[in-house]
PDB file of N, CA and C in Angstrom:
ATOM      1  N   ILE H   1       0.323  -1.232  -0.026  1.00  0.00           N
ATOM      2  CA  ILE H   1      -0.527   0.250   0.433  1.00  0.00           C
ATOM      3  C   ILE H   1       0.784   1.298   0.149  1.00  0.00           C
ATOM      4  N   ASP H   2       0.112   1.731  -0.788  1.00  0.00           N
ATOM      5  CA  ASP H   2       1.608   3.326  -0.949  1.00  0.00           C
ATOM      6  C   ASP H   2       1.455   4.463   0.400  1.00  0.00           C
ATOM      7  N   PRO H   3       2.379   4.355   0.758  1.00  0.00           N
ATOM      8  CA  PRO H   3       2.325   4.895   2.344  1.00  0.00           C
ATOM      9  C   PRO H   3       1.397   6.324   2.639  1.00  0.00           C
ATOM     10  N   GLU H   4       1.063   7.251   1.574  1.00  0.00           N
ATOM     11  CA  GLU H   4      -0.328   7.551   1.501  1.00  0.00           C
ATOM     12  C   GLU H   4      -1.250   7.736   2.353  1.00  0.00           C
ATOM     13  N   PHE H   5      -1.672   5.967   1.433  1.00  0.00           N
ATOM     14  CA  PHE H   5      -2.878   5.570   2.062  1.00  0.00           C
ATOM     15  C   PHE H   5      -2.546   4.762   3.347  1.00  0.00           C
ATOM     16  N   GLN H   6      -1.428   4.376   4.161  1.00  0.00           N
ATOM     17  CA  GLN H   6      -1.394   3.469   5.181  1.00  0.00           C
ATOM     18  C   GLN H   6      -1.876   3.748   6.099  1.00  0.00           C
ATOM     19  N   GLY H   7      -2.420   3.419   7.084  1.00  0.00           N
ATOM     20  CA  GLY H   7      -2.941   3.362   8.191  1.00  0.00           C
ATOM     21  C   GLY H   7      -4.381   4.257   8.160  1.00  0.00           C
ATOM     22  N   LYS H   8      -5.232   3.365   6.301  1.00  0.00           N
ATOM     23  CA  LYS H   8      -6.608   3.686   6.686  1.00  0.00           C
ATOM     24  C   LYS H   8      -7.540   2.583   6.514  1.00  0.00           C
ATOM     25  N   GLY H   9      -7.198   1.363   6.833  1.00  0.00           N
ATOM     26  CA  GLY H   9      -8.130   0.165   6.592  1.00  0.00           C
ATOM     27  C   GLY H   9      -7.172  -0.150   5.112  1.00  0.00           C
ATOM     28  N   TRP H  10      -7.855   0.133   3.822  1.00  0.00           N
ATOM     29  CA  TRP H  10      -6.960   0.189   2.075  1.00  0.00           C
ATOM     30  C   TRP H  10      -5.718  -1.647   2.621  1.00  0.00           C
ATOM     31  N   GLY H  11      -5.488  -1.811   3.194  1.00  0.00           N
ATOM     32  CA  GLY H  11      -4.770  -3.101   3.023  1.00  0.00           C
ATOM     33  C   GLY H  11      -5.003  -4.304   4.009  1.00  0.00           C
ATOM     34  N   THR H  12      -6.601  -4.154   4.934  1.00  0.00           N
ATOM     35  CA  THR H  12      -6.875  -5.099   5.349  1.00  0.00           C
ATOM     36  C   THR H  12      -7.586  -5.326   4.246  1.00  0.00           C
ATOM     37  N   TYR H  13      -8.794  -4.677   3.665  1.00  0.00           N
ATOM     38  CA  TYR H  13     -10.081  -4.738   3.208  1.00  0.00           C
ATOM     39  C   TYR H  13      -9.211  -5.645   2.203  1.00  0.00           C
ATOM     40  N   PHE H  14      -7.773  -5.048   1.304  1.00  0.00           N
ATOM     41  CA  PHE H  14      -8.091  -6.150  -0.399  1.00  0.00           C
ATOM     42  C   PHE H  14      -7.427  -7.307   0.484  1.00  0.00           C
ATOM     43  N   LEU H  15      -6.698  -7.458   1.784  1.00  0.00           N
ATOM     44  CA  LEU H  15      -6.511  -8.544   2.152  1.00  0.00           C
ATOM     45  C   LEU H  15      -7.286  -9.332   1.753  1.00  0.00           C
ATOM     46  N   LYS H  16      -8.250  -9.097   2.611  1.00  0.00           N
ATOM     47  CA  LYS H  16      -9.759  -9.603   2.984  1.00  0.00           C
ATOM     48  C   LYS H  16     -10.160  -9.969   2.197  1.00  0.00           C
ATOM     49  N   GLU H  17     -10.722  -9.011   0.679  1.00  0.00           N
ATOM     50  CA  GLU H  17     -10.935  -9.549  -0.303  1.00  0.00           C
ATOM     51  C   GLU H  17     -10.983 -10.700  -0.699  1.00  0.00           C
ATOM     52  N   ILE H  18      -9.492 -11.276  -1.466  1.00  0.00           N
ATOM     53  CA  ILE H  18      -8.607 -11.938  -1.672  1.00  0.00           C
ATOM     54  C   ILE H  18      -8.774 -13.076  -0.446  1.00  0.00           C
ATOM     55  N   LEU H  19      -8.766 -12.565   0.318  1.00  0.00           N
ATOM     56  CA  LEU H  19      -9.290 -14.295   0.897  1.00  0.00           C
ATOM     57  C   LEU H  19     -10.478 -14.843   0.938  1.00  0.00           C
ATOM     58  N   LYS H  20     -11.283 -13.935   0.541  1.00  0.00           N
ATOM     59  CA  LYS H  20     -12.826 -14.731   0.601  1.00  0.00           C
ATOM     60  C   LYS H  20     -12.736 -15.283  -1.034  1.00  0.00           C
ATOM     61  N   GLU H  21     -11.874 -14.606  -2.350  1.00  0.00           N
ATOM     62  CA  GLU H  21     -11.869 -15.372  -3.542  1.00  0.00           C
ATOM     63  C   GLU H  21     -11.533 -16.668  -3.675  1.00  0.00           C
ATOM     64  N   ALA H  22     -10.437 -16.982  -2.396  1.00  0.00           N
ATOM     65  CA  ALA H  22      -9.634 -18.023  -2.619  1.00  0.00           C
ATOM     66  C   ALA H  22     -10.211 -18.587  -1.913  1.00  0.00           C
ATOM     67  N   THR H  23     -11.421 -19.344  -2.395  1.00  0.00           N
ATOM     68  CA  THR H  23     -12.665 -20.328  -1.870  1.00  0.00           C
ATOM     69  C   THR H  23     -11.904 -22.038  -1.788  1.00  0.00           C
ATOM     70  N   HIS H  24     -10.505 -21.956  -3.462  1.00  0.00           N
ATOM     71  CA  HIS H  24     -10.322 -23.116  -3.633  1.00  0.00           C
ATOM     72  C   HIS H  24      -9.362 -23.561  -2.959  1.00  0.00           C
ATOM     73  N   GLN H  25      -9.078 -23.057  -2.281  1.00  0.00           N
ATOM     74  CA  GLN H  25      -7.855 -23.073  -1.498  1.00  0.00           C
ATOM     75  C   GLN H  25      -7.330 -23.915  -0.527  1.00  0.00           C
ATOM     76  N   ASP H  26      -6.200 -24.585   0.349  1.00  0.00           N
ATOM     77  CA  ASP H  26      -6.250 -24.800   1.694  1.00  0.00           C
ATOM     78  C   ASP H  26      -6.055 -24.065   2.299  1.00  0.00           C
ATOM     79  N   TYR H  27      -5.476 -23.217   2.226  1.00  0.00           N
ATOM     80  CA  TYR H  27      -4.569 -21.991   3.432  1.00  0.00           C
ATOM     81  C   TYR H  27      -4.182 -21.182   1.717  1.00  0.00           C
ATOM     82  N   ALA H  28      -3.357 -19.768   2.730  1.00  0.00           N
ATOM     83  CA  ALA H  28      -2.655 -18.866   2.195  1.00  0.00           C
ATOM     84  C   ALA H  28      -1.594 -19.136   2.781  1.00  0.00           C
ATOM     85  N   MET H  29      -0.214 -18.283   2.681  1.00  0.00           N
ATOM     86  CA  MET H  29       1.282 -18.142   2.764  1.00  0.00           C
ATOM     87  C   MET H  29       1.352 -16.636   2.056  1.00  0.00           C
ATOM     88  N   LEU H  30       2.666 -15.857   3.036  1.00  0.00           N
ATOM     89  CA  LEU H  30       2.666 -14.946   3.083  1.00  0.00           C
ATOM     90  C   LEU H  30       4.098 -14.686   3.637  1.00  0.00           C
ATOM     91  N   GLU H  31       5.146 -13.301   3.199  1.00  0.00           N
ATOM     92  CA  GLU H  31       5.869 -13.871   4.018  1.00  0.00           C
ATOM     93  C   GLU H  31       5.742 -11.837   3.641  1.00  0.00           C
ATOM     94  N   VAL H  32       6.473 -11.931   5.505  1.00  0.00           N
ATOM     95  CA  VAL H  32       6.048 -10.197   5.615  1.00  0.00           C
ATOM     96  C   VAL H  32       7.910  -9.446   6.748  1.00  0.00           C
ATOM     97  N   ARG H  33       8.749  -8.618   5.932  1.00  0.00           N
ATOM     98  CA  ARG H  33       9.468  -8.703   6.814  1.00  0.00           C
ATOM     99  C   ARG H  33       9.602  -8.183   8.450  1.00  0.00           C
ATOM    100  N   GLU H  34      10.866  -9.472   9.481  1.00  0.00           N
ATOM    101  CA  GLU H  34      10.670  -9.365  10.695  1.00  0.00           C
ATOM    102  C   GLU H  34       9.895  -8.326  10.682  1.00  0.00           C
ATOM    103  N   ASP H  35      10.962  -7.116  10.684  1.00  0.00           N
ATOM    104  CA  ASP H  35      10.945  -5.582  11.665  1.00  0.00           C
ATOM    105  C   ASP H  35       9.715  -4.596  11.608  1.00  0.00           C
ATOM    106  N   ASN H  36       8.937  -5.323  10.031  1.00  0.00           N
ATOM    107  CA  ASN H  36       6.947  -4.737   9.932  1.00  0.00           C
ATOM    108  C   ASN H  36       5.733  -5.331  11.076  1.00  0.00           C
ATOM    109  N   HIS H  37       6.206  -4.481  12.371  1.00  0.00           N
ATOM    110  CA  HIS H  37       4.909  -4.673  13.031  1.00  0.00           C
ATOM    111  C   HIS H  37       4.472  -5.155  13.034  1.00  0.00           C
ATOM    112  N   LYS H  38       3.728  -3.376  12.432  1.00  0.00           N
ATOM    113  CA  LYS H  38       2.291  -3.433  11.465  1.00  0.00           C
ATOM    114  C   LYS H  38       1.273  -4.306  10.873  1.00  0.00           C
ATOM    115  N   ALA H  39       2.340  -4.602   9.559  1.00  0.00           N
ATOM    116  CA  ALA H  39       1.316  -5.974   8.557  1.00  0.00           C
ATOM    117  C   ALA H  39       1.779  -6.768   9.480  1.00  0.00           C
ATOM    118  N   ILE H  40       2.932  -7.222  10.897  1.00  0.00           N
ATOM    119  CA  ILE H  40       2.216  -8.555  11.524  1.00  0.00           C
ATOM    120  C   ILE H  40       1.467  -8.461  11.902  1.00  0.00           C
ATOM    121  N   HIS H  41       0.729  -7.322  13.150  1.00  0.00           N
ATOM    122  CA  HIS H  41      -0.734  -7.502  13.762  1.00  0.00           C
ATOM    123  C   HIS H  41      -1.813  -7.432  12.570  1.00  0.00           C
ATOM    124  N   ILE H  42      -1.643  -7.175  11.604  1.00  0.00           N
ATOM    125  CA  ILE H  42      -3.194  -7.236  10.840  1.00  0.00           C
ATOM    126  C   ILE H  42      -3.052  -8.400  10.604  1.00  0.00           C
ATOM    127  N   TYR H  43      -1.607  -9.053  10.021  1.00  0.00           N
ATOM    128  CA  TYR H  43      -1.521 -10.123   9.383  1.00  0.00           C
ATOM    129  C   TYR H  43      -2.037 -11.762  10.414  1.00  0.00           C
ATOM    130  N   GLU H  44      -1.966 -11.530  11.806  1.00  0.00           N
ATOM    131  CA  GLU H  44      -2.246 -12.215  13.042  1.00  0.00           C
ATOM    132  C   GLU H  44      -3.535 -12.032  13.517  1.00  0.00           C
ATOM    133  N   LYS H  45      -4.571 -10.443  13.366  1.00  0.00           N
ATOM    134  CA  LYS H  45      -5.335 -10.246  13.725  1.00  0.00           C
ATOM    135  C   LYS H  45      -6.936 -11.348  12.671  1.00  0.00           C
ATOM    136  N   LEU H  46      -5.478 -11.406  11.760  1.00  0.00           N
ATOM    137  CA  LEU H  46      -7.381 -12.175   9.826  1.00  0.00           C
ATOM    138  C   LEU H  46      -6.379 -13.536  10.232  1.00  0.00           C
ATOM    139  N   GLY H  47      -6.395 -14.095  11.240  1.00  0.00           N
ATOM    140  CA  GLY H  47      -5.794 -15.636  11.469  1.00  0.00           C
ATOM    141  C   GLY H  47      -4.313 -15.935  10.948  1.00  0.00           C
ATOM    142  N   PHE H  48      -3.921 -15.775  10.343  1.00  0.00           N
ATOM    143  CA  PHE H  48      -2.335 -16.102   9.904  1.00  0.00           C
ATOM    144  C   PHE H  48      -1.896 -16.232  11.339  1.00  0.00           C
ATOM    145  N   LYS H  49      -1.006 -17.305  10.918  1.00  0.00           N
ATOM    146  CA  LYS H  49       0.481 -17.865  12.098  1.00  0.00           C
ATOM    147  C   LYS H  49       1.564 -17.860  11.186  1.00  0.00           C
ATOM    148  N   LYS H  50       2.920 -18.157  12.346  1.00  0.00           N
ATOM    149  CA  LYS H  50       3.982 -17.463  11.988  1.00  0.00           C
ATOM    150  C   LYS H  50       4.217 -19.054  12.050  1.00  0.00           C
ATOM    151  N   VAL H  51       4.765 -19.639  10.835  1.00  0.00           N
ATOM    152  CA  VAL H  51       5.644 -20.799  10.566  1.00  0.00           C
ATOM    153  C   VAL H  51       6.218 -20.990   9.973  1.00  0.00           C
ATOM    154  N   GLY H  52       7.215 -19.919   9.964  1.00  0.00           N
ATOM    155  CA  GLY H  52       9.165 -20.284   9.305  1.00  0.00           C
ATOM    156  C   GLY H  52       9.222 -18.617   9.583  1.00  0.00           C
ATOM    157  N   VAL H  53      10.812 -19.271   9.815  1.00  0.00           N
ATOM    158  CA  VAL H  53      11.960 -17.624   9.722  1.00  0.00           C
ATOM    159  C   VAL H  53      13.061 -17.911   8.127  1.00  0.00           C
ATOM    160  N   ARG H  54      12.575 -16.867   6.460  1.00  0.00           N
ATOM    161  CA  ARG H  54      13.834 -16.993   6.074  1.00  0.00           C
ATOM    162  C   ARG H  54      15.418 -15.720   6.147  1.00  0.00           C
ATOM    163  N   PRO H  55      16.257 -16.273   7.159  1.00  0.00           N
ATOM    164  CA  PRO H  55      17.536 -15.539   7.597  1.00  0.00           C
ATOM    165  C   PRO H  55      17.406 -15.235   6.900  1.00  0.00           C
ATOM    166  N   ARG H  56      18.023 -13.137   6.046  1.00  0.00           N
ATOM    167  CA  ARG H  56      18.465 -12.457   5.625  1.00  0.00           C
ATOM    168  C   ARG H  56      18.298 -12.674   4.581  1.00  0.00           C
ATOM    169  N   TYR H  57      16.631 -12.600   4.434  1.00  0.00           N
ATOM    170  CA  TYR H  57      15.980 -12.955   2.805  1.00  0.00           C
ATOM    171  C   TYR H  57      15.635 -11.620   2.373  1.00  0.00           C
ATOM    172  N   TYR H  58      15.642  -9.904   2.654  1.00  0.00           N
ATOM    173  CA  TYR H  58      16.068  -9.002   2.043  1.00  0.00           C
ATOM    174  C   TYR H  58      17.409  -8.755   2.154  1.00  0.00           C
ATOM    175  N   GLN H  59      17.333  -7.728   0.945  1.00  0.00           N
ATOM    176  CA  GLN H  59      18.761  -7.339   0.698  1.00  0.00           C
ATOM    177  C   GLN H  59      19.312  -6.442   1.587  1.00  0.00           C
ATOM    178  N   ASN H  60      18.470  -6.020   2.612  1.00  0.00           N
ATOM    179  CA  ASN H  60      19.170  -5.467   4.064  1.00  0.00           C
ATOM    180  C   ASN H  60      19.871  -5.964   5.169  1.00  0.00           C
ATOM    181  N   GLY H  61      19.550  -7.563   4.900  1.00  0.00           N
ATOM    182  CA  GLY H  61      19.983  -8.800   5.614  1.00  0.00           C
ATOM    183  C   GLY H  61      18.909  -8.850   6.696  1.00  0.00           C
ATOM    184  N   ALA H  62      17.390  -8.532   6.069  1.00  0.00           N
ATOM    185  CA  ALA H  62      16.635  -8.717   7.504  1.00  0.00           C
ATOM    186  C   ALA H  62      15.854  -9.723   7.287  1.00  0.00           C
ATOM    187  N   SER H  63      15.223 -10.915   8.211  1.00  0.00           N
ATOM    188  CA  SER H  63      14.277 -12.184   7.556  1.00  0.00           C
ATOM    189  C   SER H  63      13.060 -11.581   7.706  1.00  0.00           C
ATOM    190  N   ALA H  64      12.711 -12.808   6.492  1.00  0.00           N
ATOM    191  CA  ALA H  64      11.126 -13.070   6.044  1.00  0.00           C
ATOM    192  C   ALA H  64      10.647 -13.430   7.290  1.00  0.00           C
ATOM    193  N   ILE H  65       9.516 -13.480   7.759  1.00  0.00           N
ATOM    194  CA  ILE H  65       8.894 -13.829   8.465  1.00  0.00           C
ATOM    195  C   ILE H  65       7.261 -15.076   7.605  1.00  0.00           C
ATOM    196  N   LEU H  66       7.116 -15.976   6.948  1.00  0.00           N
ATOM    197  CA  LEU H  66       6.133 -16.933   6.591  1.00  0.00           C
ATOM    198  C   LEU H  66       4.643 -16.738   7.675  1.00  0.00           C
ATOM    199  N   MET H  67       4.241 -16.492   6.671  1.00  0.00           N
ATOM    200  CA  MET H  67       2.670 -16.623   7.922  1.00  0.00           C
ATOM    201  C   MET H  67       1.714 -17.587   6.911  1.00  0.00           C
ATOM    202  N   LYS H  68       0.870 -18.593   7.342  1.00  0.00           N
ATOM    203  CA  LYS H  68      -0.338 -19.164   7.052  1.00  0.00           C
ATOM    204  C   LYS H  68      -1.221 -18.438   7.271  1.00  0.00           C
ATOM    205  N   LYS H  69      -2.538 -18.688   7.154  1.00  0.00           N
ATOM    206  CA  LYS H  69      -4.272 -19.402   7.217  1.00  0.00           C
ATOM    207  C   LYS H  69      -4.102 -20.167   6.663  1.00  0.00           C
ATOM    208  N   GLU H  70      -4.911 -20.573   7.649  1.00  0.00           N
ATOM    209  CA  GLU H  70      -5.938 -22.239   7.075  1.00  0.00           C
ATOM    210  C   GLU H  70      -7.930 -21.788   6.661  1.00  0.00           C
ATOM    211  N   LEU H  71      -7.878 -22.205   5.685  1.00  0.00           N
ATOM    212  CA  LEU H  71      -8.950 -21.182   4.594  1.00  0.00           C
ATOM    213  C   LEU H  71      -9.909 -22.035   4.619  1.00  0.00           C
ATOM    214  N   LYS H  72      -9.813 -23.565   4.236  1.00  0.00           N
ATOM    215  CA  LYS H  72     -10.766 -25.169   4.813  1.00  0.00           C
ATOM    216  C   LYS H  72     -10.447 -25.528   6.232  1.00  0.00           C
ATOM    217  N   PRO H  73     -11.104 -25.985   7.090  1.00  0.00           N
ATOM    218  CA  PRO H  73     -11.508 -26.699   7.680  1.00  0.00           C
ATOM    219  C   PRO H  73     -10.390 -27.808   7.925  1.00  0.00           C
ATOM    220  N   VAL H  74      -9.887 -28.353   8.487  1.00  0.00           N
ATOM    221  CA  VAL H  74      -8.521 -29.403   8.549  1.00  0.00           C
ATOM    222  C   VAL H  74      -9.718 -30.895   9.811  1.00  0.00           C
ATOM    223  N   ALA H  75      -9.736 -31.641   8.612  1.00  0.00           N
ATOM    224  CA  ALA H  75     -10.448 -32.561   9.752  1.00  0.00           C
ATOM    225  C   ALA H  75      -9.744 -33.205  10.655  1.00  0.00           C
ATOM    226  N   HIS H  76      -9.904 -33.367  11.875  1.00  0.00           N
ATOM    227  CA  HIS H  76      -9.227 -34.161  13.100  1.00  0.00           C
ATOM    228  C   HIS H  76      -9.823 -35.561  13.301  1.00  0.00           C
ATOM    229  N   HIS H  77      -9.542 -36.350  13.070  1.00  0.00           N
ATOM    230  CA  HIS H  77      -9.734 -37.714  12.842  1.00  0.00           C
ATOM    231  C   HIS H  77      -8.988 -38.440  14.214  1.00  0.00           C
ATOM    232  N   SER H  78     -10.879 -39.115  15.092  1.00  0.00           N
ATOM    233  CA  SER H  78      -9.918 -39.347  16.173  1.00  0.00           C
ATOM    234  C   SER H  78      -9.185 -41.509  16.104  1.00  0.00           C
ATOM    235  N   PRO H  79      -8.691 -41.977  16.742  1.00  0.00           N
ATOM    236  CA  PRO H  79      -8.945 -42.753  16.648  1.00  0.00           C
ATOM    237  C   PRO H  79      -9.919 -43.792  16.612  1.00  0.00           C
ATOM    238  N   GLY H  80     -10.168 -44.592  15.333  1.00  0.00           N
ATOM    239  CA  GLY H  80     -10.826 -45.708  15.752  1.00  0.00           C
ATOM    240  C   GLY H  80     -12.749 -44.825  14.690  1.00  0.00           C
ATOM    241  N   SER H  81     -12.204 -43.280  14.431  1.00  0.00           N
ATOM    242  CA  SER H  81     -13.800 -43.019  13.680  1.00  0.00           C
ATOM    243  C   SER H  81     -13.556 -43.233  12.529  1.00  0.00           C
ATOM    244  N   SER H  82     -12.705 -43.750  11.598  1.00  0.00           N
ATOM    245  CA  SER H  82     -13.009 -44.438  10.333  1.00  0.00           C
ATOM    246  C   SER H  82     -14.088 -45.649  11.168  1.00  0.00           C
ATOM    247  N   LEU H  83     -13.637 -47.025  11.953  1.00  0.00           N
ATOM    248  CA  LEU H  83     -14.686 -47.455  12.660  1.00  0.00           C
ATOM    249  C   LEU H  83     -16.051 -46.990  12.382  1.00  0.00           C
ATOM    250  N   LEU H  84     -16.201 -46.141  13.754  1.00  0.00           N
ATOM    251  CA  LEU H  84     -16.958 -46.121  14.068  1.00  0.00           C
ATOM    252  C   LEU H  84     -18.606 -45.127  12.005  1.00  0.00           C
ATOM    253  N   GLU H  85     -17.892 -44.277  11.085  1.00  0.00           N
ATOM    254  CA  GLU H  85     -18.275 -43.930  10.019  1.00  0.00           C
ATOM    255  C   GLU H  85     -18.276 -45.069   9.530  1.00  0.00           C
ATOM    256  N   LYS H  86     -18.485 -45.659   9.170  1.00  0.00           N
ATOM    257  CA  LYS H  86     -17.829 -47.499   8.556  1.00  0.00           C
ATOM    258  C   LYS H  86     -19.448 -48.018   9.226  1.00  0.00           C
ATOM    259  N   GLN H  87     -19.800 -48.721  10.549  1.00  0.00           N
ATOM    260  CA  GLN H  87     -21.015 -49.120  11.565  1.00  0.00           C
ATOM    261  C   GLN H  87     -22.252 -47.689  10.640  1.00  0.00           C
ATOM    262  N   HIS H  88     -22.024 -46.305  10.468  1.00  0.00           N
ATOM    263  CA  HIS H  88     -23.133 -45.634  10.369  1.00  0.00           C
ATOM    264  C   HIS H  88     -23.359 -45.347   9.148  1.00  0.00           C
ATOM    265  N   GLN H  89     -23.122 -46.009   8.343  1.00  0.00           N
ATOM    266  CA  GLN H  89     -23.192 -45.916   6.710  1.00  0.00           C
ATOM    267  C   GLN H  89     -24.335 -47.641   6.367  1.00  0.00           C
TER     268      GLN H  89
END
């Protein structure tokens, strides 16, 4: 987002719109510079979790934080759940 428009909610708006359109995806990934605390806070508010780091990723030596957001529910099966499913079919 152009500096003139930062802090006005445009970045959050655009990211929410992109995520709404990603219905065919299981998850979204992004990279953010480790010292961009405002962006990290926004991404965390939108449900992104830190999942990794790319050391010295940027030309100035700063690292990138990898963030991920699940877009579809992750199925959690307990032991024996497939057996229960088969019994009810």
